[in-house]
Short mmCIF file of C-alpha atoms in Angstrom, two decimals:
data_model
loop_
_atom_site.label_atom_id
_atom_site.label_comp_id
_atom_site.label_asym_id
_atom_site.label_seq_id
_atom_site.Cartn_x
_atom_site.Cartn_y
_atom_site.Cartn_z
CA PRO A 1 42.36 -133.32 6.59
CA LEU A 2 38.82 -132.05 6.27
CA SER A 3 38.57 -133.50 2.77
CA GLN A 4 39.09 -137.00 4.18
CA ILE A 5 36.18 -136.81 6.60
CA ALA A 6 33.47 -138.94 5.02
CA SER A 7 30.70 -137.05 6.80
CA ALA A 8 31.69 -133.63 5.40
CA ASN A 9 29.05 -132.17 3.12
CA VAL A 10 28.89 -129.14 0.83
CA VAL A 11 25.67 -127.14 0.98
CA ASN A 12 24.78 -124.28 -1.36
CA VAL A 13 22.32 -121.76 0.07
CA SER A 14 20.88 -119.28 -2.42
CA TYR A 15 19.80 -115.78 -1.41
CA THR A 16 16.31 -114.90 -0.22
CA ASP A 17 16.73 -111.16 -0.75
CA VAL A 18 19.36 -108.81 -2.12
CA GLY A 19 19.64 -105.09 -2.69
CA TRP A 20 21.49 -101.84 -2.05
CA TYR A 21 21.28 -98.64 -0.06
CA SER A 22 22.64 -95.33 -1.31
CA ASP A 23 24.45 -92.78 0.83
CA VAL A 24 21.22 -90.74 0.95
CA GLY A 25 19.34 -93.74 2.35
CA SER A 26 17.38 -94.80 -0.72
CA HIS A 27 16.52 -98.45 -1.44
CA ASN A 28 14.16 -100.10 -3.91
CA PRO A 29 12.64 -103.23 -2.31
CA ALA A 30 11.45 -104.48 -5.71
CA SER A 31 14.96 -104.57 -7.21
CA PHE A 32 17.38 -107.51 -7.23
CA ASN A 33 20.26 -105.19 -8.13
CA HIS A 34 23.23 -105.18 -5.76
CA ILE A 35 25.31 -102.46 -7.40
CA THR A 36 28.22 -101.58 -5.13
CA GLY A 37 30.46 -98.53 -5.38
CA LEU A 38 30.35 -94.94 -6.58
CA ALA A 39 28.07 -93.96 -9.47
CA SER A 40 27.27 -90.36 -10.47
CA ASN A 41 28.64 -89.11 -7.14
CA ILE A 42 26.33 -91.43 -5.19
CA GLU A 43 27.82 -94.30 -3.22
CA ASN A 44 25.92 -97.57 -3.02
CA ARG A 45 26.44 -100.43 -0.58
CA SER A 46 24.80 -103.81 -0.97
CA PHE A 47 23.24 -106.48 1.22
CA PHE A 48 22.57 -110.19 0.86
CA ILE A 49 20.16 -112.29 2.95
CA PHE A 50 20.12 -116.08 3.27
CA ASP A 51 17.80 -118.50 5.03
CA LEU A 52 19.96 -120.89 7.07
CA SER A 53 17.12 -122.68 8.86
CA ALA A 54 17.70 -125.88 6.87
CA VAL A 55 21.43 -125.99 7.72
CA THR A 56 21.48 -128.21 10.81
CA ASP A 57 25.10 -129.42 10.89
CA THR A 58 28.11 -127.40 12.00
CA VAL A 59 29.69 -125.17 9.36
CA VAL A 60 33.49 -125.48 9.25
CA SER A 61 34.22 -123.41 6.13
CA ALA A 62 32.26 -121.03 3.96
CA SER A 63 32.50 -118.95 0.83
CA PHE A 64 30.28 -116.26 -0.67
CA ARG A 65 29.71 -116.70 -4.41
CA VAL A 66 28.29 -113.82 -6.44
CA PHE A 67 27.92 -113.27 -10.18
CA ASN A 68 29.39 -110.22 -11.91
CA PRO A 69 27.80 -109.67 -15.36
CA SER A 70 29.52 -108.44 -18.51
CA ASN A 71 28.74 -104.79 -17.73
CA GLY A 72 29.08 -105.17 -13.98
CA TYR A 73 32.49 -103.50 -13.68
CA SER A 74 33.01 -99.80 -14.39
CA SER A 75 36.12 -98.05 -13.08
CA PRO A 76 39.25 -96.25 -14.28
CA ASP A 77 41.18 -98.67 -12.08
CA GLU A 78 42.02 -102.25 -13.01
CA ASN A 79 41.13 -103.55 -9.55
CA GLU A 80 38.60 -102.74 -6.85
CA THR A 81 38.42 -104.10 -3.30
CA PHE A 82 35.06 -105.58 -2.28
CA ASP A 83 34.68 -106.14 1.48
CA VAL A 84 31.90 -108.09 3.21
CA TYR A 85 30.69 -107.20 6.73
CA ASP A 86 28.24 -108.23 9.41
CA VAL A 87 24.88 -106.45 9.59
CA SER A 88 23.23 -105.11 12.74
CA THR A 89 20.26 -103.44 11.02
CA SER A 90 17.11 -105.51 11.42
CA ILE A 91 16.35 -107.60 8.37
CA THR A 92 12.81 -106.23 8.24
CA SER A 93 14.08 -102.65 8.03
CA LEU A 94 16.74 -103.67 5.55
CA THR A 95 14.35 -105.32 3.13
CA ASN A 96 11.35 -102.99 3.31
CA GLY A 97 13.42 -99.90 2.55
CA THR A 98 13.15 -98.16 5.91
CA GLY A 99 16.80 -98.62 6.90
CA SER A 100 17.68 -95.14 5.62
CA THR A 101 21.20 -93.74 5.93
CA SER A 102 21.92 -95.78 9.06
CA ALA A 103 21.55 -98.97 7.00
CA PHE A 104 23.96 -97.56 4.40
CA VAL A 105 26.56 -96.93 7.12
CA ASP A 106 25.98 -100.36 8.66
CA LEU A 107 26.51 -102.22 5.37
CA GLY A 108 30.10 -101.03 5.14
CA ALA A 109 31.21 -101.18 8.76
CA GLY A 110 31.53 -103.51 11.71
CA THR A 111 33.03 -106.99 11.67
CA LEU A 112 34.80 -107.95 8.47
CA TYR A 113 33.65 -111.29 7.04
CA GLY A 114 35.77 -111.46 3.90
CA SER A 115 37.41 -109.51 1.09
CA ALA A 116 38.01 -109.91 -2.62
CA THR A 117 40.02 -108.04 -5.22
CA ILE A 118 37.83 -107.77 -8.30
CA ASN A 119 39.65 -107.23 -11.57
CA ILE A 120 38.40 -105.42 -14.64
CA THR A 121 38.55 -108.75 -16.48
CA ASP A 122 36.25 -110.46 -13.95
CA ILE A 123 33.10 -110.26 -16.06
CA ASP A 124 30.48 -112.90 -16.81
CA THR A 125 31.93 -114.85 -13.92
CA VAL A 126 31.17 -115.85 -10.36
CA ILE A 127 33.38 -114.13 -7.78
CA ASP A 128 34.25 -116.54 -4.95
CA ILE A 129 34.98 -114.86 -1.61
CA THR A 130 36.34 -116.99 1.23
CA LEU A 131 34.61 -116.09 4.49
CA ASN A 132 36.67 -115.84 7.66
CA ARG A 133 36.24 -117.27 11.16
CA ASN A 134 34.05 -114.34 12.24
CA ALA A 135 31.60 -115.14 9.46
CA ILE A 136 31.64 -118.88 10.16
CA ASP A 137 30.94 -118.33 13.85
CA ALA A 138 28.05 -115.98 13.00
CA ILE A 139 26.61 -118.51 10.55
CA ASN A 140 26.78 -121.23 13.21
CA LEU A 141 24.94 -118.98 15.66
CA SER A 142 22.21 -118.11 13.18
CA SER A 143 18.92 -119.96 13.47
CA GLY A 144 17.21 -118.43 10.46
CA LEU A 145 17.78 -115.41 8.25
CA PHE A 146 21.39 -114.27 7.98
CA ALA A 147 22.50 -110.97 6.43
CA MET A 148 25.78 -109.63 5.09
CA GLY A 149 26.65 -106.15 3.87
CA ALA A 150 29.24 -105.14 1.30
CA THR A 151 31.10 -102.05 0.13
CA LEU A 152 34.00 -101.00 -2.06
CA THR A 153 36.83 -99.92 0.21
CA SER A 154 39.00 -98.81 -2.73
CA ILE A 155 36.87 -95.82 -3.76
CA SER A 156 39.03 -92.77 -4.46
CA GLY A 157 36.08 -90.51 -5.24
CA VAL A 158 37.36 -89.16 -8.53
CA SER A 159 35.16 -91.12 -10.92
CA ASP A 160 32.58 -93.89 -11.15
CA GLN A 161 33.90 -97.01 -9.47
CA ILE A 162 31.34 -99.80 -9.62
CA VAL A 163 31.12 -103.57 -9.33
CA PHE A 164 28.03 -105.77 -9.71
CA SER A 165 26.14 -103.22 -11.78
CA SER A 166 23.14 -104.45 -13.82
CA THR A 167 22.49 -107.38 -11.51
CA ASP A 168 18.72 -106.93 -11.47
CA SER A 169 18.04 -110.55 -12.42
CA SER A 170 16.67 -113.11 -9.98
CA SER A 171 18.60 -115.86 -11.79
CA PHE A 172 22.08 -114.52 -11.00
CA THR A 173 24.19 -116.52 -8.54
CA ARG A 174 24.26 -115.08 -5.03
CA GLU A 175 24.88 -117.93 -2.63
CA LEU A 176 26.71 -119.21 0.40
CA GLN A 177 28.71 -122.39 -0.18
CA LEU A 178 29.08 -124.11 3.18
CA THR A 179 31.11 -127.14 4.20
CA THR A 180 29.34 -128.80 7.11
CA VAL A 181 30.00 -131.74 9.41
CA PRO A 182 27.83 -133.39 12.06
CA VAL A 183 28.56 -132.41 15.65
CA PRO A 184 30.72 -135.51 16.48
CA ALA A 185 33.02 -134.77 13.52
CA ALA A 186 33.11 -131.11 14.51
CA VAL A 187 34.19 -132.10 18.02
CA TRP A 188 36.98 -134.22 16.54
CA LEU A 189 38.15 -131.33 14.37
CA PHE A 190 38.12 -128.99 17.35
CA GLY A 191 40.02 -131.45 19.51
CA SER A 192 42.57 -132.03 16.78
CA GLY A 193 43.29 -128.33 16.50
CA LEU A 194 42.40 -128.24 12.79
CA ILE A 195 39.87 -125.48 13.21
CA GLY A 196 39.03 -122.86 15.78
CA PHE A 197 35.82 -122.51 17.72
CA ILE A 198 33.00 -123.63 15.42
CA GLY A 199 29.95 -123.44 17.60
CA VAL A 200 29.78 -127.11 18.51
CA ALA A 201 26.80 -126.30 20.72
CA ARG A 202 24.99 -125.50 17.51
CA ARG A 203 21.53 -124.03 17.66
CA LYS A 204 19.19 -126.05 15.41
CA LYS A 205 19.48 -129.60 16.72
CA ALA A 206 16.19 -131.38 16.95
#
């Protein structure tokens, strides 16, 4: 099992930037808020950026950990579905606020990386979202900044439905938790059929 591989290591990578785009294309580059969902008839989708340049071993599993504050959840429903996607918008456009409505669309479409059901009781807690094989492969192919988008796919449009509101604090947890192994161990895992393709020909080897 992966847990018995002595060379396996857990690496936590905190965010370098975070924010949201509204359905009219607005974004505040100075804000750390990643409000996601429908508020006052305006839908917001969020993005998260991480610097993976220091991650040199092969990633074999990953989770996305994000803090939801006490007033972060507002909805008439007990549960909301928070989905995480790949991002094709350039990171420069994403972060400087020029992504416009195309960035909003991009943040909630494309390749699904993971999903979480967030409950009304999930406040003052870190939501842990397991990332799928698509995300792991993309992480392994990344040589620097890596972006993910997120949206609520459970919006019914009848009322405010929000998660991660009031997250405009740089101290809140927004991180990738990665389990990594050196290339030889990754080759063994691949050959043993314990994991799928993990990018053994990883990009960042000195």
